[in-house]
mmCIF file of C-alpha atoms in Angstrom:
data_model
loop_
_atom_site.group_PDB
_atom_site.id
_atom_site.type_symbol
_atom_site.label_atom_id
_atom_site.label_comp_id
_atom_site.label_asym_id
_atom_site.label_seq_id
_atom_site.Cartn_x
_atom_site.Cartn_y
_atom_site.Cartn_z
ATOM 1 C CA MET A 1159 -14.882 0.163 19.435
ATOM 2 C CA LEU A 1160 -14.582 2.636 16.582
ATOM 3 C CA ARG A 1161 -17.674 4.615 15.581
ATOM 4 C CA PHE A 1162 -18.244 6.556 12.447
ATOM 5 C CA VAL A 1163 -21.187 9.287 12.821
ATOM 6 C CA VAL A 1164 -22.953 9.250 9.538
ATOM 7 C CA SER A 1165 -25.623 11.747 8.335
ATOM 8 C CA VAL A 1166 -27.930 11.464 5.400
ATOM 9 C CA GLU A 1167 -25.488 13.701 3.523
ATOM 10 C CA ASP A 1168 -22.753 11.289 4.143
ATOM 11 C CA LEU A 1169 -24.681 8.552 2.765
ATOM 12 C CA LEU A 1170 -25.316 10.435 -0.444
ATOM 13 C CA ARG A 1171 -21.524 11.042 -0.786
ATOM 14 C CA SER A 1172 -20.349 7.490 0.062
ATOM 15 C CA ARG A 1173 -18.749 5.587 -2.690
ATOM 16 C CA PHE A 1174 -16.599 2.454 -3.546
ATOM 17 C CA ALA A 1175 -13.009 2.511 -4.905
ATOM 18 C CA LEU A 1176 -10.127 -0.039 -5.590
ATOM 19 C CA SER A 1177 -6.643 0.507 -4.311
ATOM 20 C CA PRO A 1178 -3.945 -1.614 -6.002
ATOM 21 C CA ALA A 1179 -1.272 0.058 -3.687
ATOM 22 C CA MET A 1180 -3.014 -0.681 -0.702
ATOM 23 C CA ASP A 1181 -3.334 -4.450 -1.503
ATOM 24 C CA LEU A 1182 0.335 -4.506 -2.379
ATOM 25 C CA CYS A 1183 1.095 -3.190 1.205
ATOM 26 C CA PHE A 1184 -1.154 -5.812 2.646
ATOM 27 C CA LEU A 1185 0.557 -8.592 0.533
ATOM 28 C CA LEU A 1186 3.872 -7.401 1.771
ATOM 29 C CA GLY A 1187 2.617 -7.442 5.330
ATOM 30 C CA SER A 1188 1.647 -11.010 4.978
ATOM 31 C CA LEU A 1189 4.958 -12.120 3.328
ATOM 32 C CA ALA A 1190 6.792 -10.389 6.032
ATOM 33 C CA GLY A 1191 4.618 -12.224 8.696
ATOM 34 C CA ARG A 1192 3.145 -9.046 10.070
ATOM 35 C CA ASP A 1193 -0.558 -9.429 8.546
ATOM 36 C CA ARG A 1194 -2.859 -12.060 7.775
ATOM 37 C CA PRO A 1195 -1.039 -15.204 6.652
ATOM 38 C CA LEU A 1196 -1.137 -16.273 3.058
ATOM 39 C CA PRO A 1197 -2.410 -19.741 2.127
ATOM 40 C CA ARG A 1198 0.322 -21.982 1.825
ATOM 41 C CA ALA A 1199 0.263 -22.462 -2.038
ATOM 42 C CA TRP A 1200 0.416 -18.520 -2.237
ATOM 43 C CA ALA A 1201 3.212 -18.218 0.322
ATOM 44 C CA THR A 1202 5.223 -21.111 -1.289
ATOM 45 C CA ARG A 1203 5.087 -19.395 -4.715
ATOM 46 C CA LEU A 1204 5.784 -15.803 -3.523
ATOM 47 C CA LEU A 1205 8.074 -16.157 -0.749
ATOM 48 C CA PRO A 1206 11.273 -17.035 -2.824
ATOM 49 C CA ALA A 1207 10.848 -13.801 -4.824
ATOM 50 C CA PHE A 1208 9.966 -11.707 -1.829
ATOM 51 C CA GLU A 1209 13.166 -12.741 0.048
ATOM 52 C CA ARG A 1210 15.184 -12.062 -3.101
ATOM 53 C CA LEU A 1211 13.631 -8.586 -3.405
ATOM 54 C CA ARG A 1212 14.558 -7.977 0.123
ATOM 55 C CA ARG A 1213 18.214 -8.681 -0.829
ATOM 56 C CA GLU A 1214 18.344 -7.023 -4.234
ATOM 57 C CA SER A 1215 16.000 -3.904 -3.795
ATOM 58 C CA GLU A 1216 15.349 -1.421 -1.249
ATOM 59 C CA LEU A 1217 12.280 -3.315 -0.113
ATOM 60 C CA ASN A 1218 13.550 -3.590 3.504
ATOM 61 C CA ALA A 1219 13.115 0.275 3.706
ATOM 62 C CA VAL A 1220 9.478 0.000 2.754
ATOM 63 C CA LEU A 1221 8.853 -2.795 5.217
ATOM 64 C CA ALA A 1222 10.606 -0.669 8.041
ATOM 65 C CA LEU A 1223 7.905 1.983 7.706
ATOM 66 C CA TYR A 1224 5.268 -0.180 9.243
ATOM 67 C CA THR A 1225 4.460 -0.641 12.786
ATOM 68 C CA PRO A 1226 1.647 -2.627 14.595
ATOM 69 C CA GLN A 1227 -0.391 0.346 14.573
ATOM 70 C CA GLY A 1228 -0.215 1.216 10.780
ATOM 71 C CA GLY A 1229 2.124 2.735 8.248
ATOM 72 C CA PRO A 1230 2.840 5.705 5.947
ATOM 73 C CA ASN A 1231 0.134 7.217 3.850
ATOM 74 C CA PHE A 1232 2.246 8.086 0.920
ATOM 75 C CA VAL A 1233 3.018 4.505 -0.194
ATOM 76 C CA ALA A 1234 -0.687 3.734 -0.343
ATOM 77 C CA PRO A 1235 -2.289 7.125 -1.631
ATOM 78 C CA PRO A 1236 -6.146 7.361 -1.437
ATOM 79 C CA PRO A 1237 -7.762 5.958 -4.671
ATOM 80 C CA ARG A 1238 -9.864 8.033 -6.822
ATOM 81 C CA GLY A 1239 -12.397 5.425 -7.828
ATOM 82 C CA LEU A 1240 -13.032 1.896 -9.303
ATOM 83 C CA ASN A 1241 -10.595 2.429 -12.285
ATOM 84 C CA GLN A 1242 -7.516 3.101 -10.050
ATOM 85 C CA THR A 1243 -4.592 1.394 -11.497
ATOM 86 C CA TRP A 1244 -1.045 0.637 -10.107
ATOM 87 C CA ALA A 1245 0.425 3.311 -12.586
ATOM 88 C CA ASP A 1246 -1.984 5.800 -10.916
ATOM 89 C CA ASP A 1247 -0.837 4.956 -7.455
ATOM 90 C CA LEU A 1248 3.002 4.794 -8.389
ATOM 91 C CA ALA A 1249 2.720 8.234 -10.076
ATOM 92 C CA MET A 1250 1.232 9.720 -6.771
ATOM 93 C CA ILE A 1251 3.979 8.006 -4.766
ATOM 94 C CA ARG A 1252 6.781 9.352 -6.822
ATOM 95 C CA ALA A 1253 5.196 12.884 -6.607
ATOM 96 C CA THR A 1254 5.459 12.763 -2.796
ATOM 97 C CA PRO A 1255 7.489 15.860 -1.656
ATOM 98 C CA LEU A 1256 10.626 14.842 0.166
ATOM 99 C CA GLU A 1257 9.627 16.712 3.468
ATOM 100 C CA ALA A 1258 6.351 14.921 3.500
ATOM 101 C CA ALA A 1259 7.918 11.752 3.241
ATOM 102 C CA ARG A 1260 10.442 12.286 5.855
ATOM 103 C CA HIS A 1261 7.681 13.566 8.392
ATOM 104 C CA GLU A 1262 6.135 10.001 7.911
ATOM 105 C CA PHE A 1263 9.506 8.423 8.333
ATOM 106 C CA ALA A 1264 9.978 10.134 11.673
ATOM 107 C CA SER A 1265 6.521 8.920 12.671
ATOM 108 C CA ASN A 1266 6.650 5.299 11.546
ATOM 109 C CA ALA A 1267 10.273 4.263 11.155
ATOM 110 C CA THR A 1268 10.828 3.675 14.863
ATOM 111 C CA GLY A 1269 11.335 -0.097 15.120
ATOM 112 C CA PRO A 1270 14.536 -2.038 15.065
ATOM 113 C CA SER A 1271 14.509 -2.611 11.392
ATOM 114 C CA ALA A 1272 14.618 1.041 10.760
ATOM 115 C CA ARG A 1273 18.130 1.201 12.451
ATOM 116 C CA ASP A 1274 19.629 -1.165 9.961
ATOM 117 C CA PRO A 1275 22.356 0.827 8.249
ATOM 118 C CA ARG A 1276 21.175 -0.132 4.558
ATOM 119 C CA VAL A 1277 17.611 0.911 5.588
ATOM 120 C CA ARG A 1278 18.811 4.068 7.250
ATOM 121 C CA ALA A 1279 20.842 5.002 4.219
ATOM 122 C CA VAL A 1280 17.815 5.020 2.127
ATOM 123 C CA LEU A 1281 15.456 6.835 4.421
ATOM 124 C CA ASP A 1282 18.128 9.604 5.023
ATOM 125 C CA SER A 1283 18.993 9.969 1.341
ATOM 126 C CA THR A 1284 17.790 13.021 -0.781
ATOM 127 C CA ASP A 1285 16.233 10.557 -3.205
ATOM 128 C CA ALA A 1286 14.365 8.332 -0.590
ATOM 129 C CA VAL A 1287 11.062 8.750 -2.207
ATOM 130 C CA SER A 1288 12.309 7.585 -5.708
ATOM 131 C CA ARG A 1289 14.056 4.841 -4.275
ATOM 132 C CA ILE A 1290 11.127 3.692 -2.244
ATOM 133 C CA ALA A 1291 8.879 3.991 -5.348
ATOM 134 C CA GLU A 1292 11.243 1.863 -7.235
ATOM 135 C CA ALA A 1293 11.297 -0.884 -4.753
ATOM 136 C CA MET A 1294 7.388 -0.916 -4.563
ATOM 137 C CA ASP A 1295 7.309 -0.986 -8.369
ATOM 138 C CA ARG A 1296 9.507 -3.993 -8.534
ATOM 139 C CA ALA A 1297 7.457 -5.730 -5.798
ATOM 140 C CA TRP A 1298 4.387 -4.964 -7.795
ATOM 141 C CA HIS A 1299 5.607 -6.367 -10.927
ATOM 142 C CA GLU A 1300 7.239 -9.412 -9.275
ATOM 143 C CA LEU A 1301 4.811 -10.337 -6.628
ATOM 144 C CA LEU A 1302 1.320 -9.049 -7.716
ATOM 145 C CA ALA A 1303 1.012 -7.997 -11.204
ATOM 146 C CA THR A 1304 0.298 -11.437 -12.596
ATOM 147 C CA ASP A 1305 -2.440 -12.105 -10.191
ATOM 148 C CA TRP A 1306 -3.920 -8.640 -10.185
ATOM 149 C CA PRO A 1307 -6.524 -9.028 -12.932
ATOM 150 C CA GLN A 1308 -8.167 -11.915 -11.096
ATOM 151 C CA LEU A 1309 -7.963 -10.084 -7.853
ATOM 152 C CA ARG A 1310 -9.510 -6.909 -9.454
ATOM 153 C CA ALA A 1311 -12.154 -8.872 -10.964
ATOM 154 C CA ILE A 1312 -13.163 -10.344 -7.574
ATOM 155 C CA CYS A 1313 -13.298 -6.943 -5.976
ATOM 156 C CA GLU A 1314 -15.296 -5.649 -8.923
ATOM 157 C CA ARG A 1315 -17.746 -8.303 -8.439
ATOM 158 C CA ASP A 1316 -18.135 -7.489 -4.770
ATOM 159 C CA VAL A 1317 -18.928 -3.951 -5.555
ATOM 160 C CA VAL A 1318 -21.545 -4.864 -7.993
ATOM 161 C CA HIS A 1319 -23.095 -7.058 -5.329
ATOM 162 C CA ARG A 1320 -22.911 -4.493 -2.714
ATOM 163 C CA VAL A 1321 -24.655 -1.844 -5.058
ATOM 164 C CA GLY A 1322 -27.334 -4.385 -5.580
ATOM 165 C CA VAL A 1323 -27.762 -4.650 -1.820
ATOM 166 C CA ILE A 1324 -28.086 -0.997 -1.421
ATOM 167 C CA GLY A 1325 -30.698 -0.907 -4.146
ATOM 168 C CA GLU A 1326 -32.692 -3.723 -2.657
ATOM 169 C CA HIS A 1327 -32.227 -3.261 1.147
ATOM 170 C CA GLY A 1328 -30.632 -0.048 1.830
ATOM 171 C CA TRP A 1329 -27.226 1.225 3.294
ATOM 172 C CA ALA A 1330 -27.744 -0.137 6.801
ATOM 173 C CA THR A 1331 -28.008 -3.885 5.571
ATOM 174 C CA THR A 1332 -25.118 -3.238 3.077
ATOM 175 C CA ILE A 1333 -22.939 -1.882 5.797
ATOM 176 C CA GLU A 1334 -23.707 -4.700 8.065
ATOM 177 C CA SER A 1335 -23.074 -7.277 5.547
ATOM 178 C CA LEU A 1336 -19.302 -6.141 5.282
ATOM 179 C CA HIS A 1337 -18.206 -7.968 8.340
ATOM 180 C CA ARG A 1338 -19.726 -9.644 11.359
ATOM 181 C CA SER A 1339 -18.084 -6.950 13.677
ATOM 182 C CA ILE A 1340 -19.787 -4.021 11.931
ATOM 183 C CA ALA A 1341 -23.119 -2.864 13.013
ATOM 184 C CA TRP A 1342 -25.473 0.036 12.164
ATOM 185 C CA GLN A 1343 -26.508 1.745 15.389
ATOM 186 C CA ALA A 1344 -28.366 4.996 16.067
ATOM 187 C CA GLY A 1345 -27.200 6.834 12.974
ATOM 188 C CA GLY A 1346 -23.669 5.532 12.918
ATOM 189 C CA ILE A 1347 -21.389 2.627 12.015
ATOM 190 C CA GLU A 1348 -19.893 0.733 14.947
ATOM 191 C CA ILE A 1349 -16.967 -1.685 14.570
ATOM 192 C CA GLY A 1350 -16.558 -3.890 17.657
ATOM 193 C CA HIS A 1351 -13.077 -5.487 18.626
ATOM 194 C CA PHE A 1352 -11.305 -2.830 16.667
ATOM 195 C CA PRO A 1353 -7.541 -1.799 17.563
ATOM 196 C CA ARG A 1354 -8.404 1.818 17.664
ATOM 197 C CA VAL A 1355 -11.214 3.371 19.768
ATOM 198 C CA GLY A 1356 -12.999 6.590 19.507
ATOM 199 C CA THR A 1357 -15.767 8.488 17.408
ATOM 200 C CA VAL A 1358 -15.018 9.845 13.844
ATOM 201 C CA ARG A 1359 -17.523 12.320 12.210
ATOM 202 C CA LEU A 1360 -17.838 12.006 8.533
ATOM 203 C CA ALA A 1361 -18.864 15.763 8.468
ATOM 204 C CA GLY A 1362 -20.776 15.419 5.147
ATOM 205 C CA ASP A 1363 -17.743 13.998 3.122
ATOM 206 C CA GLY A 1364 -19.222 10.380 2.946
ATOM 207 C CA LEU A 1365 -17.417 7.110 3.663
ATOM 208 C CA LEU A 1366 -15.079 5.419 1.075
ATOM 209 C CA LEU A 1367 -15.484 1.583 0.985
ATOM 210 C CA ILE A 1368 -12.711 -0.494 -0.389
ATOM 211 C CA PRO A 1369 -12.977 -4.324 -1.093
ATOM 212 C CA SER A 1370 -9.660 -6.192 -0.682
ATOM 213 C CA VAL A 1371 -8.666 -9.943 -0.857
ATOM 214 C CA PHE A 1372 -5.666 -9.290 1.533
ATOM 215 C CA VAL A 1373 -7.242 -7.610 4.485
ATOM 216 C CA ARG A 1374 -7.432 -9.654 7.755
ATOM 217 C CA ASN A 1375 -10.872 -8.586 8.870
ATOM 218 C CA VAL A 1376 -11.634 -4.843 8.518
ATOM 219 C CA ALA A 1377 -9.342 -1.844 8.380
ATOM 220 C CA ALA A 1378 -9.959 1.719 8.433
ATOM 221 C CA HIS A 1379 -8.626 5.192 7.613
ATOM 222 C CA THR A 1380 -9.649 7.895 9.918
ATOM 223 C CA GLU A 1381 -7.241 10.810 9.388
ATOM 224 C CA ASP A 1382 -6.126 12.980 6.537
ATOM 225 C CA PRO A 1383 -4.980 12.705 3.665
ATOM 226 C CA TRP A 1384 -7.268 9.733 3.290
ATOM 227 C CA PRO A 1385 -10.927 10.308 3.217
ATOM 228 C CA ARG A 1386 -12.751 8.435 6.086
ATOM 229 C CA THR A 1387 -12.421 4.844 4.738
ATOM 230 C CA LEU A 1388 -13.500 1.369 5.609
ATOM 231 C CA ILE A 1389 -11.485 -1.643 3.877
ATOM 232 C CA TYR A 1390 -13.302 -4.986 4.091
ATOM 233 C CA ARG A 1391 -12.736 -8.529 2.837
ATOM 234 C CA ALA A 1392 -14.243 -9.092 -0.657
ATOM 235 C CA ARG A 1393 -16.748 -11.758 -1.351
ATOM 236 C CA GLY A 1394 -15.165 -14.585 -3.314
ATOM 237 C CA THR A 1395 -11.879 -14.490 -1.497
ATOM 238 C CA ALA A 1396 -12.382 -17.964 -0.101
ATOM 239 C CA ALA A 1397 -12.350 -19.321 -3.632
ATOM 240 C CA LEU A 1398 -9.268 -17.494 -4.498
ATOM 241 C CA TRP A 1399 -7.371 -18.946 -1.472
ATOM 242 C CA GLY A 1400 -8.472 -22.486 -2.549
ATOM 243 C CA GLU A 1401 -10.955 -22.789 0.404
ATOM 244 C CA GLN A 1402 -13.858 -24.912 -0.472
ATOM 245 C CA GLU A 1403 -16.979 -23.116 -1.441
ATOM 246 C CA THR A 1404 -20.169 -25.069 -1.821
ATOM 247 C CA VAL A 1405 -21.928 -24.563 -5.049
ATOM 248 C CA PRO A 1406 -25.511 -26.031 -5.365
ATOM 249 C CA GLN A 1407 -25.834 -28.925 -7.755
ATOM 250 C CA PRO A 1408 -28.347 -28.722 -10.604
ATOM 251 C CA ASP A 1409 -31.450 -30.867 -10.158
ATOM 252 C CA ALA A 1410 -34.728 -30.209 -11.934
ATOM 253 C CA LEU A 1411 -33.380 -27.085 -13.319
ATOM 254 C CA THR A 1412 -31.176 -29.309 -15.773
ATOM 255 C CA ALA A 1413 -34.002 -30.673 -17.438
ATOM 256 C CA LEU A 1414 -35.164 -27.230 -18.415
ATOM 257 C CA VAL A 1415 -32.055 -25.347 -19.429
ATOM 258 C CA GLY A 1416 -29.413 -28.150 -19.618
ATOM 259 C CA TRP A 1417 -26.495 -29.200 -17.202
ATOM 260 C CA SER A 1418 -24.046 -26.514 -18.097
ATOM 261 C CA ARG A 1419 -26.443 -23.542 -18.116
ATOM 262 C CA ALA A 1420 -28.015 -24.738 -14.801
ATOM 263 C CA ARG A 1421 -24.410 -24.714 -13.212
ATOM 264 C CA LEU A 1422 -23.941 -21.157 -14.607
ATOM 265 C CA LEU A 1423 -27.401 -19.977 -13.318
ATOM 266 C CA LEU A 1424 -26.764 -21.443 -9.858
ATOM 267 C CA ALA A 1425 -23.139 -19.984 -9.576
ATOM 268 C CA LEU A 1426 -24.408 -16.419 -10.225
ATOM 269 C CA ASP A 1427 -25.409 -15.793 -6.634
ATOM 270 C CA ALA A 1428 -23.439 -12.627 -6.968
ATOM 271 C CA PRO A 1429 -22.565 -10.992 -10.304
ATOM 272 C CA ALA A 1430 -19.679 -12.410 -12.080
ATOM 273 C CA SER A 1431 -17.652 -12.237 -15.379
ATOM 274 C CA THR A 1432 -17.168 -14.833 -18.186
ATOM 275 C CA SER A 1433 -13.618 -15.391 -17.003
ATOM 276 C CA GLN A 1434 -14.505 -15.694 -13.276
ATOM 277 C CA LEU A 1435 -17.345 -18.135 -14.113
ATOM 278 C CA ALA A 1436 -14.903 -20.249 -16.380
ATOM 279 C CA ARG A 1437 -12.294 -20.464 -13.580
ATOM 280 C CA SER A 1438 -14.755 -21.360 -10.867
ATOM 281 C CA LEU A 1439 -16.678 -24.075 -12.758
ATOM 282 C CA ALA A 1440 -13.593 -25.278 -14.733
ATOM 283 C CA MET A 1441 -15.344 -24.673 -18.012
ATOM 284 C CA ALA A 1442 -13.711 -23.142 -21.350
ATOM 285 C CA PRO A 1443 -14.408 -19.337 -21.445
ATOM 286 C CA GLY A 1444 -15.868 -19.773 -25.064
ATOM 287 C CA ALA A 1445 -18.289 -22.329 -23.901
ATOM 288 C CA VAL A 1446 -19.246 -20.113 -20.968
ATOM 289 C CA GLY A 1447 -19.803 -17.077 -23.120
ATOM 290 C CA ASP A 1448 -22.020 -19.164 -25.487
ATOM 291 C CA HIS A 1449 -24.227 -20.365 -22.524
ATOM 292 C CA LEU A 1450 -24.405 -16.882 -20.994
ATOM 293 C CA ALA A 1451 -25.724 -15.474 -24.408
ATOM 294 C CA ILE A 1452 -28.449 -18.035 -24.492
ATOM 295 C CA LEU A 1453 -29.394 -17.456 -20.945
ATOM 296 C CA ARG A 1454 -29.467 -13.663 -21.478
ATOM 297 C CA GLY A 1455 -31.471 -14.052 -24.573
ATOM 298 C CA ALA A 1456 -34.069 -16.109 -22.544
ATOM 299 C CA GLY A 1457 -34.503 -13.331 -20.000
ATOM 300 C CA LEU A 1458 -32.598 -15.087 -17.214
ATOM 301 C CA LEU A 1459 -29.540 -13.031 -16.977
ATOM 302 C CA VAL A 1460 -28.703 -9.299 -17.585
ATOM 303 C CA ARG A 1461 -25.151 -7.814 -17.852
ATOM 304 C CA ALA A 1462 -23.554 -4.544 -17.087
ATOM 305 C CA ARG A 1463 -20.090 -3.192 -17.200
ATOM 306 C CA SER A 1464 -18.198 -2.543 -14.099
ATOM 307 C CA GLY A 1465 -14.689 -1.002 -14.504
ATOM 308 C CA ARG A 1466 -13.020 -3.218 -17.154
ATOM 309 C CA SER A 1467 -15.310 -6.165 -16.712
ATOM 310 C CA VAL A 1468 -18.743 -7.140 -17.952
ATOM 311 C CA LEU A 1469 -20.725 -8.925 -15.149
ATOM 312 C CA TYR A 1470 -23.600 -10.951 -15.315
ATOM 313 C CA ARG A 1471 -26.307 -11.329 -12.866
ATOM 314 C CA ARG A 1472 -29.585 -13.212 -12.644
ATOM 315 C CA THR A 1473 -32.953 -11.529 -13.507
ATOM 316 C CA PRO A 1474 -36.034 -11.876 -11.316
ATOM 317 C CA LEU A 1475 -37.121 -14.749 -13.639
ATOM 318 C CA GLY A 1476 -33.719 -16.321 -13.360
ATOM 319 C CA GLU A 1477 -34.023 -15.895 -9.444
ATOM 320 C CA ALA A 1478 -37.459 -17.533 -9.559
ATOM 321 C CA LEU A 1479 -36.162 -20.597 -11.703
ATOM 322 C CA VAL A 1480 -33.167 -21.114 -9.055
ATOM 323 C CA ALA A 1481 -35.383 -20.790 -6.028
ATOM 324 C CA GLY A 1482 -37.916 -23.274 -7.576
ATOM 325 C CA SER A 1483 -35.047 -25.747 -8.210
ATOM 326 C CA GLY A 1484 -33.965 -25.817 -4.485
#
């Protein structure tokens, strides 16, 4: 079991962030068969490009840096906040001093793949950092960039939901809602069945919380240069993977606001953007926008900006109407 000792000051300094580089690393691990398997449709779509990149770029050198216990920090630098972009991450990767990278090579590149002559040539070269950065940049653009706006929106929606839970129920409930293995116990956060064991003191620096669509269950960073971090599976990932999510069907609510608006109200069990609602309900974005404007004008919804997205959520009146329709 892993335990974070948390003080009041830690809670005041805890915050959320997004990490494009970390999700790219999770995706590469899944495609390499190391981490959580991808859904068949995603694997079928991405594996040919992944295998081609392994042949044409230095991607195998990146993959050789990972062990069952983890991987290097410099290829997934700590994010600064919710507006983190791949360009931000890539700039930090490229700025890694060669000696710092070589220290991580020595700690992590210990498996059979690291002894491959082509991989060894990259890791031993004086331009190893730039070659690894270039391989990751190609992987980003060919494997993840097209899907990232949708994935980012899912993570942003998750953060808005968690912040709402903090406001309504407090930090303990929010932390325990991240995953069934996480519990708030006697002034600390405990993660059961975790690969690493021990006690980590946040020491007033707070906890960094990162939603991800690719993480298997829960992951954590407990050592510098990362802040103490929990990475958890974002809400809405099931819909992304094509897993069936049950959406309540409109009933009496339809007579009051109409079929389409009733569906939108029911779908907003967590904040969502116009594009997210349009995709999940198979509706035209323009029509969704029109209906949302009417519902907002009627006092059933409010909206707030989160990063680059505008997310809608139900007001207390909207919640009451939905509850009464069940």
